[in-house]
PDB file of C-alpha atoms and ligand atoms in Angstrom:
ATOM      1  CA  MET X  61      66.203   8.209 126.613  1.00 44.00           C
ATOM      2  CA  ASN X  62      64.473  10.716 124.056  1.00 47.00           C
ATOM      3  CA  PRO X  63      65.347   9.341 120.910  1.00 45.00           C
ATOM      4  CA  ARG X  64      65.430  12.754 119.276  1.00 46.00           C
ATOM      5  CA  SER X  65      67.716  13.248 121.772  1.00 47.00           C
ATOM      6  CA  ALA X  66      70.307  10.547 121.319  1.00 46.00           C
ATOM      7  CA  ALA X  67      69.728  11.897 117.267  1.00 48.00           C
ATOM      8  CA  THR X  68      71.473  14.910 118.170  1.00 53.00           C
ATOM      9  CA  ALA X  69      74.057  15.247 120.989  1.00 60.00           C
ATOM     10  CA  ALA X  70      77.718  14.336 119.519  1.00 60.00           C
ATOM     11  CA  PRO X  71      79.763  10.887 119.426  1.00 64.00           C
ATOM     12  CA  ALA X  72      81.030   9.746 122.635  1.00 72.00           C
ATOM     13  CA  GLN X  73      84.246  10.490 122.258  1.00 68.00           C
ATOM     14  CA  THR X  74      87.532   6.952 122.495  1.00 71.00           C
ATOM     15  CA  PRO X  75      90.731   6.874 123.736  1.00 66.00           C
ATOM     16  CA  ALA X  76      91.755   7.259 120.050  1.00 66.00           C
ATOM     17  CA  ASP X  77      89.650  10.426 119.956  1.00 67.00           C
ATOM     18  CA  ALA X  78      91.499  11.805 122.982  1.00 61.00           C
ATOM     19  CA  GLY X  79      95.051  10.619 122.262  1.00 61.00           C
ATOM     20  CA  ARG X  80      94.846  12.963 118.565  1.00 62.00           C
ATOM     21  CA  ASP X  81      93.685  16.206 120.162  1.00 64.00           C
ATOM     22  CA  ARG X  82      96.109  15.232 122.563  1.00 66.00           C
ATOM     23  CA  LEU X  83      98.455  15.606 119.668  1.00 68.00           C
ATOM     24  CA  ASN X  84      96.414  18.990 118.110  1.00 81.00           C
ATOM     25  CA  ASN X  85      98.920  21.397 119.807  1.00 90.00           C
ATOM     26  CA  GLU X  86     101.741  23.166 117.355  1.00 96.00           C
ATOM     27  CA  VAL X  87     104.780  24.487 118.100  1.00 98.00           C
ATOM     28  CA  THR X  88     107.054  26.078 115.562  1.00 98.00           C
ATOM     29  CA  LEU X  89     110.553  25.930 116.529  1.00 98.00           C
ATOM     30  CA  THR X  90     114.266  26.742 113.997  1.00 98.00           C
ATOM     31  CA  VAL X  91     116.296  23.742 114.809  1.00 98.00           C
ATOM     32  CA  ASN X  92     119.728  25.202 113.286  1.00 98.00           C
ATOM     33  CA  ARG X  93     117.883  27.205 111.277  1.00 96.00           C
ATOM     34  CA  GLN X  94     115.205  25.405 109.594  1.00 98.00           C
ATOM     35  CA  LEU X  95     111.797  25.809 110.317  1.00 98.00           C
ATOM     36  CA  HIS X  96     110.178  23.215 111.931  1.00 98.00           C
ATOM     37  CA  THR X  97     106.152  22.547 112.308  1.00 98.00           C
ATOM     38  CA  LEU X  98     105.183  20.120 114.507  1.00 97.00           C
ATOM     39  CA  ARG X  99     101.816  18.368 115.751  1.00 96.00           C
ATOM     40  CA  LEU X 100     102.807  17.755 119.330  1.00 96.00           C
ATOM     41  CA  ASP X 101     101.464  16.335 122.421  1.00 95.00           C
ATOM     42  CA  PRO X 102     101.423  19.070 125.436  1.00 94.00           C
ATOM     43  CA  ARG X 103     104.200  16.697 127.042  1.00 95.00           C
ATOM     44  CA  THR X 104     106.708  16.504 124.851  1.00 97.00           C
ATOM     45  CA  THR X 105     109.853  17.817 125.874  1.00 98.00           C
ATOM     46  CA  LEU X 106     112.296  20.153 123.623  1.00 98.00           C
ATOM     47  CA  LEU X 107     113.864  16.958 124.176  1.00 98.00           C
ATOM     48  CA  THR X 108     112.311  14.883 122.589  1.00 98.00           C
ATOM     49  CA  ALA X 109     110.769  16.850 119.650  1.00 98.00           C
ATOM     50  CA  ILE X 110     114.302  17.612 118.778  1.00 98.00           C
ATOM     51  CA  ARG X 111     115.568  13.884 118.938  1.00 98.00           C
ATOM     52  CA  ASP X 112     112.464  12.474 117.346  1.00 98.00           C
ATOM     53  CA  HIS X 113     110.506  14.542 115.905  1.00 98.00           C
ATOM     54  CA  VAL X 114     113.485  16.653 114.592  1.00 98.00           C
ATOM     55  CA  GLY X 115     115.309  13.176 114.059  1.00 98.00           C
ATOM     56  CA  LEU X 116     118.386  14.827 115.483  1.00 98.00           C
ATOM     57  CA  THR X 117     120.025  12.630 117.570  1.00 98.00           C
ATOM     58  CA  GLY X 118     122.627  14.287 118.594  1.00 98.00           C
ATOM     59  CA  THR X 119     121.375  15.594 121.776  1.00 98.00           C
ATOM     60  CA  LYS X 120     121.999  13.293 124.118  1.00 98.00           C
ATOM     61  CA  LYS X 121     120.097  11.767 127.621  1.00 98.00           C
ATOM     62  CA  GLY X 122     121.088  11.040 130.126  1.00 98.00           C
ATOM     63  CA  CYS X 123     119.143  11.487 133.183  1.00 98.00           C
ATOM     64  CA  GLY X 124     116.179  12.802 131.550  1.00 98.00           C
ATOM     65  CA  HIS X 125     115.955  14.612 134.503  1.00 97.00           C
ATOM     66  CA  GLY X 126     118.355  18.239 134.622  1.00 98.00           C
ATOM     67  CA  GLN X 127     120.907  16.672 136.917  1.00 98.00           C
ATOM     68  CA  CYS X 128     123.356  15.092 134.006  1.00 98.00           C
ATOM     69  CA  GLY X 129     123.899  18.304 131.722  1.00 98.00           C
ATOM     70  CA  ALA X 130     123.525  15.826 127.989  1.00 98.00           C
ATOM     71  CA  CYS X 131     120.692  17.122 126.827  1.00 98.00           C
ATOM     72  CA  THR X 132     121.656  21.334 126.934  1.00 98.00           C
ATOM     73  CA  VAL X 133     120.971  23.071 123.782  1.00 98.00           C
ATOM     74  CA  LEU X 134     120.735  26.558 122.904  1.00 98.00           C
ATOM     75  CA  LEU X 135     117.577  28.585 122.699  1.00 98.00           C
ATOM     76  CA  ASP X 136     117.622  32.217 121.813  1.00 98.00           C
ATOM     77  CA  GLY X 137     120.895  32.073 122.525  1.00 97.00           C
ATOM     78  CA  ARG X 138     121.169  30.595 126.065  1.00 98.00           C
ATOM     79  CA  ARG X 139     121.475  27.220 127.322  1.00 98.00           C
ATOM     80  CA  VAL X 140     118.906  25.022 128.707  1.00 98.00           C
ATOM     81  CA  LEU X 141     118.453  21.905 129.529  1.00 98.00           C
ATOM     82  CA  ALA X 142     116.037  20.463 126.656  1.00 98.00           C
ATOM     83  CA  CYS X 143     114.797  17.410 128.739  1.00 98.00           C
ATOM     84  CA  MET X 144     113.541  19.876 131.640  1.00 98.00           C
ATOM     85  CA  THR X 145     111.710  22.147 128.626  1.00 98.00           C
ATOM     86  CA  PHE X 146     108.027  21.563 127.290  1.00 98.00           C
ATOM     87  CA  ALA X 147     108.530  21.907 123.777  1.00 98.00           C
ATOM     88  CA  VAL X 148     105.668  24.590 123.637  1.00 97.00           C
ATOM     89  CA  MET X 149     107.481  26.630 125.363  1.00 97.00           C
ATOM     90  CA  ALA X 150     109.718  27.742 122.604  1.00 98.00           C
ATOM     91  CA  ASP X 151     107.558  27.877 119.771  1.00 98.00           C
ATOM     92  CA  GLY X 152     108.385  30.897 118.339  1.00 98.00           C
ATOM     93  CA  GLN X 153     111.887  30.161 119.466  1.00 98.00           C
ATOM     94  CA  HIS X 154     115.853  29.443 117.614  1.00 98.00           C
ATOM     95  CA  VAL X 155     117.039  26.306 118.660  1.00 98.00           C
ATOM     96  CA  THR X 156     121.310  25.661 118.441  1.00 98.00           C
ATOM     97  CA  THR X 157     122.212  21.563 118.578  1.00 98.00           C
ATOM     98  CA  ILE X 158     125.421  20.420 117.973  1.00 98.00           C
ATOM     99  CA  GLU X 159     124.855  19.751 114.704  1.00 98.00           C
ATOM    100  CA  GLY X 160     124.335  23.381 113.953  1.00 98.00           C
ATOM    101  CA  LEU X 161     128.239  24.749 115.106  1.00 97.00           C
ATOM    102  CA  ALA X 162     129.298  23.455 112.143  1.00 96.00           C
ATOM    103  CA  THR X 163     129.104  26.404 109.022  1.00 89.00           C
ATOM    104  CA  VAL X 164     130.038  25.150 105.193  1.00 81.00           C
ATOM    105  CA  GLY X 165     132.926  28.057 104.703  1.00 85.00           C
ATOM    106  CA  ARG X 166     134.167  28.265 107.963  1.00 87.00           C
ATOM    107  CA  GLY X 167     134.310  24.530 109.313  1.00 95.00           C
ATOM    108  CA  LEU X 168     133.924  23.950 112.506  1.00 97.00           C
ATOM    109  CA  HIS X 169     132.871  26.126 116.239  1.00 97.00           C
ATOM    110  CA  PRO X 170     136.402  26.739 117.776  1.00 98.00           C
ATOM    111  CA  MET X 171     134.342  24.748 120.984  1.00 98.00           C
ATOM    112  CA  GLN X 172     134.532  21.497 118.543  1.00 98.00           C
ATOM    113  CA  GLN X 173     138.264  21.953 117.206  1.00 98.00           C
ATOM    114  CA  ALA X 174     139.115  23.290 120.757  1.00 98.00           C
ATOM    115  CA  PHE X 175     137.633  19.934 122.542  1.00 98.00           C
ATOM    116  CA  ILE X 176     139.339  17.610 119.654  1.00 98.00           C
ATOM    117  CA  ASP X 177     142.670  19.151 120.049  1.00 98.00           C
ATOM    118  CA  HIS X 178     142.538  18.752 123.416  1.00 98.00           C
ATOM    119  CA  ASP X 179     141.355  15.043 123.442  1.00 98.00           C
ATOM    120  CA  ALA X 180     138.109  16.301 125.772  1.00 98.00           C
ATOM    121  CA  PHE X 181     136.364  13.250 125.493  1.00 97.00           C
ATOM    122  CA  GLN X 182     136.225   9.190 125.914  1.00 97.00           C
ATOM    123  CA  CYS X 183     133.460   8.283 124.870  1.00 98.00           C
ATOM    124  CA  GLY X 184     132.062  11.561 123.793  1.00 98.00           C
ATOM    125  CA  TYR X 185     128.148  11.403 125.102  1.00 98.00           C
ATOM    126  CA  CYS X 186     128.361  14.207 126.896  1.00 98.00           C
ATOM    127  CA  THR X 187     130.461  16.313 124.182  1.00 98.00           C
ATOM    128  CA  PRO X 188     127.529  18.405 122.259  1.00 98.00           C
ATOM    129  CA  GLY X 189     126.135  19.064 125.664  1.00 98.00           C
ATOM    130  CA  GLN X 190     129.370  19.936 127.245  1.00 98.00           C
ATOM    131  CA  ILE X 191     130.408  21.795 123.447  1.00 98.00           C
ATOM    132  CA  LEU X 192     126.922  24.067 123.692  1.00 98.00           C
ATOM    133  CA  SER X 193     127.260  24.747 127.374  1.00 98.00           C
ATOM    134  CA  ALA X 194     131.302  26.163 126.909  1.00 98.00           C
ATOM    135  CA  ILE X 195     130.324  28.656 124.468  1.00 98.00           C
ATOM    136  CA  ALA X 196     127.393  30.181 126.413  1.00 98.00           C
ATOM    137  CA  CYS X 197     129.668  29.847 129.196  1.00 98.00           C
ATOM    138  CA  VAL X 198     131.531  32.434 127.109  1.00 98.00           C
ATOM    139  CA  GLN X 199     129.191  34.137 125.862  1.00 98.00           C
ATOM    140  CA  GLU X 200     127.793  34.487 129.333  1.00 98.00           C
ATOM    141  CA  GLY X 201     131.353  35.676 130.330  1.00 98.00           C
ATOM    142  CA  HIS X 202     131.945  33.361 132.479  1.00 98.00           C
ATOM    143  CA  ALA X 203     135.162  31.443 131.830  1.00 98.00           C
ATOM    144  CA  GLY X 204     137.946  33.479 133.190  1.00 97.00           C
ATOM    145  CA  SER X 205     139.235  31.603 134.339  1.00 98.00           C
ATOM    146  CA  ALA X 206     140.643  27.521 135.263  1.00 98.00           C
ATOM    147  CA  ASP X 207     137.513  28.222 138.564  1.00 98.00           C
ATOM    148  CA  SER X 208     134.787  30.133 136.873  1.00 98.00           C
ATOM    149  CA  ILE X 209     135.106  27.602 133.759  1.00 98.00           C
ATOM    150  CA  ARG X 210     134.291  24.659 136.138  1.00 98.00           C
ATOM    151  CA  GLU X 211     131.801  26.274 138.769  1.00 98.00           C
ATOM    152  CA  TYR X 212     129.210  27.289 135.360  1.00 98.00           C
ATOM    153  CA  MET X 213     130.163  24.133 133.836  1.00 98.00           C
ATOM    154  CA  SER X 214     129.436  22.398 136.421  1.00 98.00           C
ATOM    155  CA  GLY X 215     126.171  21.207 135.567  1.00 98.00           C
ATOM    156  CA  ASN X 216     127.660  18.906 132.838  1.00 98.00           C
ATOM    157  CA  LEU X 217     128.852  15.999 133.992  1.00 98.00           C
ATOM    158  CA  CYS X 218     131.280  13.320 132.036  1.00 98.00           C
ATOM    159  CA  ARG X 219     131.010   9.805 133.410  1.00 97.00           C
ATOM    160  CA  CYS X 220     134.755   9.445 132.198  1.00 97.00           C
ATOM    161  CA  ALA X 221     135.642  12.749 134.181  1.00 96.00           C
ATOM    162  CA  ALA X 222     137.423  14.230 131.572  1.00 97.00           C
ATOM    163  CA  TYR X 223     137.623  17.276 133.125  1.00 98.00           C
ATOM    164  CA  PRO X 224     140.661  18.415 132.775  1.00 98.00           C
ATOM    165  CA  ASN X 225     141.281  18.986 129.407  1.00 98.00           C
ATOM    166  CA  ILE X 226     137.234  20.269 129.119  1.00 98.00           C
ATOM    167  CA  VAL X 227     138.710  22.907 131.039  1.00 98.00           C
ATOM    168  CA  ALA X 228     141.231  23.268 128.784  1.00 98.00           C
ATOM    169  CA  ALA X 229     139.196  22.908 125.925  1.00 98.00           C
ATOM    170  CA  ILE X 230     136.676  26.098 127.066  1.00 98.00           C
ATOM    171  CA  GLU X 231     139.997  28.165 127.644  1.00 98.00           C
ATOM    172  CA  GLN X 232     141.684  27.756 124.090  1.00 98.00           C
ATOM    173  CA  GLY X 233     137.845  27.627 122.422  1.00 98.00           C
ATOM    174  CA  ALA X 234     136.942  30.737 125.036  1.00 98.00           C
ATOM    175  CA  ALA X 235     140.233  32.489 123.758  1.00 98.00           C
ATOM    176  CA  ALA X 236     139.313  31.826 119.970  1.00 97.00           C
ATOM    177  CA  MET X 237     136.064  32.704 120.286  1.00 96.00           C
ATOM    178  CA  ARG X 238     136.828  36.211 121.456  1.00 94.00           C
ATOM    179  CA  GLU X 239     138.986  36.614 118.985  1.00 93.00           C
ATOM    180  CA  SER X 240     137.017  35.589 115.996  1.00 87.00           C
ATOM    181  CA  GLN X 241     134.962  38.562 117.756  1.00 79.00           C
ATOM    182  CA  THR X 242     137.636  41.358 117.152  1.00 60.00           C
TER     183      THR X 242
HETATM  184  S1  FES B 468     119.454  14.035 130.320  1.00 79.07           S
HETATM  185 FE1  FES B 468     118.628  16.252 130.444  1.00 79.07          FE
HETATM  186  S2  FES B 468     119.810  17.367 132.221  1.00 79.07           S
HETATM  187 FE2  FES B 468     120.207  14.767 132.048  1.00 79.07          FE
HETATM  188  S1  FES B 469     132.802  11.728 127.640  1.00 79.07           S
HETATM  189 FE1  FES B 469     132.631  10.453 128.196  1.00 79.07          FE
HETATM  190  S2  FES B 469     130.342  11.064 129.431  1.00 79.07           S
HETATM  191 FE2  FES B 469     131.861  12.045 129.017  1.00 79.07          FE
END
C-alpha cells in the first residue's frame, strides 16, 4: 500500500461508531405539553421513545405488533398505536399519554372519572389505551350508541373482558365531554 494514501485515508468505522451514528436522529416530541428533544435510532418506536426515553410508563406494551391497542396514544389529537409508529414519524408533533389527561385545577378527565365510576377495569393493563381510544372515539363522533362504541373500540382488547363496564363508562364519558363543550 502507498504509505501516503494510508496516512490520509479515513479510519475504518467500527461497530461502536456505527451504533453511535444510528443514535444521531434528533426527534422533537411535545409530550403532554412538555418539549423533549431525543437522540434516537431511527428504528425506535414511539412506544419505546415514550416509555424508555421520556420515562412515562403509563402507556403499555401488550402485543407489540398492532393487535391489542394497549399502546394507544393521541398524536396531534388522533389515536395511533405507538408500537406501530416510528418515533421519527412523530417528529414535531404533540403526543398525549394517560399521564397528560388530568390537569391541576380541573382534576381527572371526564373519561377517566367515568372509568372509575363504572369500575371499567380489573387488572387495568389495557386501561390507559382504552381511555385514550375512548376520548378519540368521542371526538371522531363514533360514540353515539353502544353499538357504535363497540365497533369503534374494537381495536382495544381487554383480557379481563370488562367490556360491558367499558361501554357504559364511555357512554357516560361521552356525555360529560359533550356537556363540557357546551
Ligand atoms: S402493544 Fe401496540 S397494539 Fe398491542
Ligand atoms: S382490565 Fe385487565 S386487560 Fe383490561
